[in-house]
PDB file of C-alpha atoms in Angstrom:
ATOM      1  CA  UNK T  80      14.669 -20.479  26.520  1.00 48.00           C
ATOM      2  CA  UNK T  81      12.798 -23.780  25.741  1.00 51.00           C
ATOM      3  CA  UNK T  82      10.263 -23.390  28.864  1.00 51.00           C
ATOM      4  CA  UNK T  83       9.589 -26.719  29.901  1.00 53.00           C
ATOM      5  CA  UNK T  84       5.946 -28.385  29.425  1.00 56.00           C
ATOM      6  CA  UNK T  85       5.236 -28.156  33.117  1.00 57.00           C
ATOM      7  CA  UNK T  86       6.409 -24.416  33.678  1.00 56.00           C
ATOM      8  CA  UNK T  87       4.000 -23.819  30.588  1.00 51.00           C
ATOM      9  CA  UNK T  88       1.023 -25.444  32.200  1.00 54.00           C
ATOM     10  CA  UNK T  89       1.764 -24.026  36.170  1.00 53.00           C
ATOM     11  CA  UNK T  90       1.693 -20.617  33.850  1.00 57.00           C
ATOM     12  CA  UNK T  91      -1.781 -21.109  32.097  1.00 56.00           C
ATOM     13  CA  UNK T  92      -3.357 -22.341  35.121  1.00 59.00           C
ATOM     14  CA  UNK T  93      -1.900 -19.157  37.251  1.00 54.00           C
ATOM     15  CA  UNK T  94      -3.415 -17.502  34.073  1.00 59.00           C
ATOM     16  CA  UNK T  95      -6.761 -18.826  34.274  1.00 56.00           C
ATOM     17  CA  UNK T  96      -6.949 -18.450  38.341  1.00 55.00           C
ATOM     18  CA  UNK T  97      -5.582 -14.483  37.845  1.00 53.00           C
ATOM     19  CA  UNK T  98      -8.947 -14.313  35.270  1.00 55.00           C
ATOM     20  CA  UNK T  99     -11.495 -16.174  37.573  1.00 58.00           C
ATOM     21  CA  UNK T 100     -10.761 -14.206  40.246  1.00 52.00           C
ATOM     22  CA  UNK T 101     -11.030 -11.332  38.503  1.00 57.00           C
ATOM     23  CA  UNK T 102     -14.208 -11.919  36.736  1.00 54.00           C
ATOM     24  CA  UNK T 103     -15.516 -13.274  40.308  1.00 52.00           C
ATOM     25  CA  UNK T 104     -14.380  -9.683  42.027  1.00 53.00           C
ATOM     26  CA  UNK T 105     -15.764  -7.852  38.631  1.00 53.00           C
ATOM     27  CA  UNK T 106     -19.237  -9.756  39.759  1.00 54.00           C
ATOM     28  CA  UNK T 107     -18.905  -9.000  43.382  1.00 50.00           C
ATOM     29  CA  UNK T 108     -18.259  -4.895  42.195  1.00 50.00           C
ATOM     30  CA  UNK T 109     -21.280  -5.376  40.220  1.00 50.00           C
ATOM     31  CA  UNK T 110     -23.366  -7.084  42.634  1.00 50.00           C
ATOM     32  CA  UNK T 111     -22.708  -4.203  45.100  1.00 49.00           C
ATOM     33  CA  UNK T 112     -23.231  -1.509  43.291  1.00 48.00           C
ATOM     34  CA  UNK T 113     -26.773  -3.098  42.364  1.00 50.00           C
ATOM     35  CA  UNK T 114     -27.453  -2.902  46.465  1.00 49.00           C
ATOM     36  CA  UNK T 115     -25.968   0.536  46.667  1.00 50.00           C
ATOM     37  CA  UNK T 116     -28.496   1.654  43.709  1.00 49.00           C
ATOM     38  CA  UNK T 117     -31.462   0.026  45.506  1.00 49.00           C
ATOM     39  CA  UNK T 118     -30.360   1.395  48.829  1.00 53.00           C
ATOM     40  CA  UNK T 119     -30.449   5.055  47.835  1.00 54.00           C
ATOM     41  CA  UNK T 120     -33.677   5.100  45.978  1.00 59.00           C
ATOM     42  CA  UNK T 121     -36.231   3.338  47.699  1.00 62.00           C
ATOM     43  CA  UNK T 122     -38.846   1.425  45.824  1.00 72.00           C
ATOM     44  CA  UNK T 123     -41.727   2.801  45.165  1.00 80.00           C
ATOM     45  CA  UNK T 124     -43.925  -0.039  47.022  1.00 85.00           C
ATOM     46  CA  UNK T 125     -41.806   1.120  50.110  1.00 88.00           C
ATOM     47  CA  UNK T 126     -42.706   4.924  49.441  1.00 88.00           C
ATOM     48  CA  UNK T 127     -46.716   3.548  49.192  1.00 89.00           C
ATOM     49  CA  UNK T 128     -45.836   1.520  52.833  1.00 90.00           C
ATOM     50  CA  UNK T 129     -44.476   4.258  54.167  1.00 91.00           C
ATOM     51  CA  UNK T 130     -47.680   6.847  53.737  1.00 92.00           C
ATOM     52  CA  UNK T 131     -50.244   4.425  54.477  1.00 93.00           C
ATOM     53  CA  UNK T 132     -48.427   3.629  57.853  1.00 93.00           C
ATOM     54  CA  UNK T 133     -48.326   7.850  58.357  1.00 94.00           C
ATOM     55  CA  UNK T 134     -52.209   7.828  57.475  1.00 94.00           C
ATOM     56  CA  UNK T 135     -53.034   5.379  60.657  1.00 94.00           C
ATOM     57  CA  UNK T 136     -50.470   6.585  62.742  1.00 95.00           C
ATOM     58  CA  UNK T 137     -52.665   9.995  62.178  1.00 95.00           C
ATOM     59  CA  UNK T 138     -55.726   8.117  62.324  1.00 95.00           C
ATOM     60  CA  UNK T 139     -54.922   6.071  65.399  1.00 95.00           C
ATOM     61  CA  UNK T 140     -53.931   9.115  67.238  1.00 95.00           C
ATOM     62  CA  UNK T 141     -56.988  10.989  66.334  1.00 96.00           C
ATOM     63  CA  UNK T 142     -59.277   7.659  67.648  1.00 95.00           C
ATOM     64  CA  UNK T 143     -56.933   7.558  71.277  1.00 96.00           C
ATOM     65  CA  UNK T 144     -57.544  11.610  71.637  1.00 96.00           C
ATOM     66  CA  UNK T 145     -61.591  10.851  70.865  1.00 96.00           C
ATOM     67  CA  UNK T 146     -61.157   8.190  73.480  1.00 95.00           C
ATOM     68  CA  UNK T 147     -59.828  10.173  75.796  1.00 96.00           C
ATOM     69  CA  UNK T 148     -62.427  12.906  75.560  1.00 96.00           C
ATOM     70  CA  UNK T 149     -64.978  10.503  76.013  1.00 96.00           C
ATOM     71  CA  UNK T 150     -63.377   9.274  79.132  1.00 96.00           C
ATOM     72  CA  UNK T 151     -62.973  12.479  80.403  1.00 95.00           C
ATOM     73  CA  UNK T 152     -67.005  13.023  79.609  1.00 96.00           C
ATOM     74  CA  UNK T 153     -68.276   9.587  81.018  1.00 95.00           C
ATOM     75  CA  UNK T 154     -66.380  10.130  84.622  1.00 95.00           C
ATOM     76  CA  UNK T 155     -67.644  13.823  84.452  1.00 95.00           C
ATOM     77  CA  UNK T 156     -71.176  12.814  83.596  1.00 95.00           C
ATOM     78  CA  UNK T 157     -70.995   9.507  86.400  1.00 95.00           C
ATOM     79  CA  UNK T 158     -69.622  12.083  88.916  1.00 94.00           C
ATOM     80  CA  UNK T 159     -72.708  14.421  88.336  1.00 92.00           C
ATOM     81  CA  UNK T 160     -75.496  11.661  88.383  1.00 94.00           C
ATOM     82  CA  UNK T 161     -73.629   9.787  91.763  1.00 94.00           C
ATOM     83  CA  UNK T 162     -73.766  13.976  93.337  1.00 90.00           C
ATOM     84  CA  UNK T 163     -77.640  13.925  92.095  1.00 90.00           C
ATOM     85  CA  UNK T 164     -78.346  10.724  92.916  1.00 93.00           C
ATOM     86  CA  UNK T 165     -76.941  11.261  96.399  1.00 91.00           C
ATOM     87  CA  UNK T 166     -78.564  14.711  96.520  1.00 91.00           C
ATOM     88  CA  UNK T 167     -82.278  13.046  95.919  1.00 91.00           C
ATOM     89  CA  UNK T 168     -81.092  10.497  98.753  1.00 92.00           C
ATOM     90  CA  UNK T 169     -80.637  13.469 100.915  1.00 92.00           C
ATOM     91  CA  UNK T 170     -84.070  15.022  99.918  1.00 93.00           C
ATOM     92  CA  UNK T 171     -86.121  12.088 100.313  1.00 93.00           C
ATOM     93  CA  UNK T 172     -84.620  11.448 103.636  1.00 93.00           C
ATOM     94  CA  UNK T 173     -84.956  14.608 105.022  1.00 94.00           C
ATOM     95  CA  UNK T 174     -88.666  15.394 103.713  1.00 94.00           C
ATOM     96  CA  UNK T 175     -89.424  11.989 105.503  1.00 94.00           C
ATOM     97  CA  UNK T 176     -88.485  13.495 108.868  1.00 94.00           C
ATOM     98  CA  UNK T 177     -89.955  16.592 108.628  1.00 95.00           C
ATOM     99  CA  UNK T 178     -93.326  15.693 109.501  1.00 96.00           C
ATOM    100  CA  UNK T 179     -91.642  14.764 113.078  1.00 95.00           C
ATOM    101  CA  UNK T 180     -89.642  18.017 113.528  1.00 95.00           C
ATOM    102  CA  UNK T 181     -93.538  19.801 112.581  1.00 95.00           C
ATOM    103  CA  UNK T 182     -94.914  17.810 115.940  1.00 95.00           C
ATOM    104  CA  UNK T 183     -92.176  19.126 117.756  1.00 95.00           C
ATOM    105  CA  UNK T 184     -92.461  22.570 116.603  1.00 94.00           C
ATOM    106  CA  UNK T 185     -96.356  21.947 117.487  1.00 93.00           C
ATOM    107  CA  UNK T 186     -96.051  20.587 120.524  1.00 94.00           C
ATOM    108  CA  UNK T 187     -94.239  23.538 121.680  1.00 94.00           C
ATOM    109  CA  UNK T 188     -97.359  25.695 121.574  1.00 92.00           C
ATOM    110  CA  UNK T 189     -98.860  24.224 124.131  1.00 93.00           C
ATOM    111  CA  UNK T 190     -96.394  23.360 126.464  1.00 93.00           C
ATOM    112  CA  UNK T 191     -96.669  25.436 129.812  1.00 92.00           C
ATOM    113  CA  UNK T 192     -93.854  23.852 131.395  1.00 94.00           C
ATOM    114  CA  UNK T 193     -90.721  25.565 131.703  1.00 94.00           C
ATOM    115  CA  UNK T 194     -88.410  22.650 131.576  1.00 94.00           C
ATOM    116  CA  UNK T 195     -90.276  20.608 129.029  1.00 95.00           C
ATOM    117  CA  UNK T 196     -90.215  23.274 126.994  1.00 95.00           C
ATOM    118  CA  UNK T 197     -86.383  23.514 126.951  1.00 95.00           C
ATOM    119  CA  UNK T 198     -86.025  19.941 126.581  1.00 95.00           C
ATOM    120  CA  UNK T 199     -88.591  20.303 123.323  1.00 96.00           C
ATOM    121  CA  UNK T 200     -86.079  23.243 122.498  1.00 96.00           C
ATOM    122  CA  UNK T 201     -83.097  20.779 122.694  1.00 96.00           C
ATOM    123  CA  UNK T 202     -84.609  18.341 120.645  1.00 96.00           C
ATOM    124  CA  UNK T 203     -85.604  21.018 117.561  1.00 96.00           C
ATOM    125  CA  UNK T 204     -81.782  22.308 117.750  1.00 96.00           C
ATOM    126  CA  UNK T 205     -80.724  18.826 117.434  1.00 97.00           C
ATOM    127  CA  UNK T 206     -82.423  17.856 114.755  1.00 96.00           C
ATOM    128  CA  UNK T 207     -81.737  21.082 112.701  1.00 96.00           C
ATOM    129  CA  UNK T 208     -78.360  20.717 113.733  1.00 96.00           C
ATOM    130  CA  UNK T 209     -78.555  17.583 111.955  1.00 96.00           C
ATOM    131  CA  UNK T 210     -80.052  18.910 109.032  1.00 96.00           C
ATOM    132  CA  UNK T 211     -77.591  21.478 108.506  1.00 95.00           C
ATOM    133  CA  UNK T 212     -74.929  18.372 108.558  1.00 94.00           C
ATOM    134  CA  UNK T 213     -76.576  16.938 105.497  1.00 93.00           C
ATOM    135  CA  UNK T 214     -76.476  20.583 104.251  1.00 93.00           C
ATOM    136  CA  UNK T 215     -79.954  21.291 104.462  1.00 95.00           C
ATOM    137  CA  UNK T 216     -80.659  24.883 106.061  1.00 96.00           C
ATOM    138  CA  UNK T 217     -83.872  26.008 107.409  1.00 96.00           C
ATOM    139  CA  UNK T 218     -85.376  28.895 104.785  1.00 97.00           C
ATOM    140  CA  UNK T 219     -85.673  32.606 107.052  1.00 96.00           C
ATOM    141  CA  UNK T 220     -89.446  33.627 107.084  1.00 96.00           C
ATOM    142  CA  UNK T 221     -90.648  36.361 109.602  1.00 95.00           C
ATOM    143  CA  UNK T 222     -89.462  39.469 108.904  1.00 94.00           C
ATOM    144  CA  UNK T 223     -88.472  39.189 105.447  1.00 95.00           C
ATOM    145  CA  UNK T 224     -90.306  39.476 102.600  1.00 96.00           C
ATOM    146  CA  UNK T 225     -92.462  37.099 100.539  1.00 96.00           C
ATOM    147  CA  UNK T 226     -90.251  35.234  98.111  1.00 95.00           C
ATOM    148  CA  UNK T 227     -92.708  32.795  95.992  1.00 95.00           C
ATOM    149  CA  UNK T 228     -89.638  30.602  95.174  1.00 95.00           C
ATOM    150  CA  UNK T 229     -89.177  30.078  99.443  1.00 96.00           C
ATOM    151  CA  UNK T 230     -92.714  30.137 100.768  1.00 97.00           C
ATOM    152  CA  UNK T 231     -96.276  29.953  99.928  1.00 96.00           C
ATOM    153  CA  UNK T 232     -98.486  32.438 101.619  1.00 96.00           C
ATOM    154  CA  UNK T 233    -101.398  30.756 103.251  1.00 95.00           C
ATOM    155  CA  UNK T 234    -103.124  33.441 105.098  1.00 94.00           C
ATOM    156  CA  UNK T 235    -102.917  37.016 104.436  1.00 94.00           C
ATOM    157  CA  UNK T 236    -104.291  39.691 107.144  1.00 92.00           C
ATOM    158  CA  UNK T 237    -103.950  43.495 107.153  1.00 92.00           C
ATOM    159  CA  UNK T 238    -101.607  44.959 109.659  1.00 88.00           C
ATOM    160  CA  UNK T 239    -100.519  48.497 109.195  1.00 83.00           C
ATOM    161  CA  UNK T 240     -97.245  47.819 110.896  1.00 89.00           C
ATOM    162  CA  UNK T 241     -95.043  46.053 108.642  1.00 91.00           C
ATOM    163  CA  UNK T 242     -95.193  46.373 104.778  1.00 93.00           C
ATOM    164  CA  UNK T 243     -97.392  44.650 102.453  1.00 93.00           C
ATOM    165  CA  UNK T 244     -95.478  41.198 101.662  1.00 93.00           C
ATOM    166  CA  UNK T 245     -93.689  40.870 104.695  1.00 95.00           C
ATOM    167  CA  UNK T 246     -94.230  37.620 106.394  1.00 96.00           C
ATOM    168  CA  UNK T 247     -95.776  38.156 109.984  1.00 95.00           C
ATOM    169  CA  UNK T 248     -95.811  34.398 111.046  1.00 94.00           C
ATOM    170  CA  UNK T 249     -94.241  31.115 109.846  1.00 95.00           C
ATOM    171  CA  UNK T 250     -96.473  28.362 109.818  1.00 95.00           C
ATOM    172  CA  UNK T 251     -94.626  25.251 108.948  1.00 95.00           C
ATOM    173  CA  UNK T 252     -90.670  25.688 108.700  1.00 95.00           C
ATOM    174  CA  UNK T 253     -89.525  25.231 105.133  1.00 96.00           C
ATOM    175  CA  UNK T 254     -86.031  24.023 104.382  1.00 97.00           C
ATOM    176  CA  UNK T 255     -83.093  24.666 101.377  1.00 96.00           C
ATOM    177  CA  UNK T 256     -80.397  23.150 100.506  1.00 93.00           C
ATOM    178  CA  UNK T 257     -77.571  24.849  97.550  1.00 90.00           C
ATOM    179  CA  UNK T 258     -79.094  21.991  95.805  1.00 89.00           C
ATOM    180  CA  UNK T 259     -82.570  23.233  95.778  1.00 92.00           C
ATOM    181  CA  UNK T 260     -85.624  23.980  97.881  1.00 95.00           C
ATOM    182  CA  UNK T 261     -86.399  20.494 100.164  1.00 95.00           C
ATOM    183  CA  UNK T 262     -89.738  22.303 101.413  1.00 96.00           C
ATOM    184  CA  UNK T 263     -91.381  25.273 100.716  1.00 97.00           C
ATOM    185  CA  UNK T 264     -92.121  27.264 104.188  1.00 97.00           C
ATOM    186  CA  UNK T 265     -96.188  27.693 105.139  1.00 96.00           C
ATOM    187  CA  UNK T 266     -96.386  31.592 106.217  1.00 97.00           C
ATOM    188  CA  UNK T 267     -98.447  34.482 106.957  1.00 96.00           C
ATOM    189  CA  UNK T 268     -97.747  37.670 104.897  1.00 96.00           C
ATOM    190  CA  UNK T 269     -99.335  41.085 105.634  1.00 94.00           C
ATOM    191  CA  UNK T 270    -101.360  42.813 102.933  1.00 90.00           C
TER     192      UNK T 270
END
């Protein structure tokens, strides 16, 4: 029963390993259930992260959807202003080149010939041919009835035949466009 000096020392050092490693896993356990407290409830500097990040997510989204809208309104805006632009083009164009479709349209009055006239005739349906191209019509005068917005009346004679304010003669050939009026026609209403 005498336990030699040796088997008593392998004992307390298998003593003293058993209680280290058992204080080291009793750390561990402790250490772990430290991370498994902090994992489940947050800090409260992460809750504070967390809402100001939701506040410009919100915010962000709000400043792309503004963008957008303002996009949208710039493009519509540019698209309107090129059509106008291009529109005024077409006006100032076309009210150019009127005063050479009103010598045509005068120098058929006094052409006797036959087959000048038709080549006179050619020319005028040409050019309005043109003009409707661009979009441009001519306005409708004799026969219908003074419209202030489509002609201005520069002579007005009686005549018992046709109602007062219907125009009896065209003048000078006015011209429209859905757009707008490019020239007012020159005409002669009864009274």
């Amino acid at each position: 029963m005498n336990k030699n000096k040796d088997d008593l020392n392998h004992e307390t050092e298998t003593e003293s390993s058993l209680n280290e490693a058992q204080i080291g896993q009793d750390d561990l356990v402790a250490g772990e259930s430290e991370v498994i407290n902090e994992d489940l409830s947050p800090p409260e500097d992460l809750n504070l992260k967390l809402q100001i990040e939701k506040e410009n997510s919100i915010a962000l989204t709000k400043l792309v959807q503004q963008l957008q809208a303002d996009f949208a309104n710039y493009r519509k805006r540019n698209a309107s202003i090129a059509s106008d632009a291009r529109q005024n083009g077409i006006f100032d164009a076309v009210k150019s080149l009127l005063p050479a479709l009103d010598a045509i349209q005068s120098a058929k009055k006094h052409i006797a010939d036959e087959n000048t006239l038709k080549g006179f005739d050619m020319i005028e349906r040409a050019f309005i041919d043109n003009l409707r191209g661009l979009g441009i019509e001519p306005i409708e005068t004799v026969g219908k009835m003074y419209d202030p917005n489509l002609h201005n009346v520069v002579v007005a004679e009686e005549n018992h035949d046709v109602p007062s304010g219907q125009i009896i003669e065209e003048l000078k050939s006015g011209f429209k466009s859905p757009h707008g009026v490019v020239r007012v026609a020159m005409v002669k209403i009864a009274k």
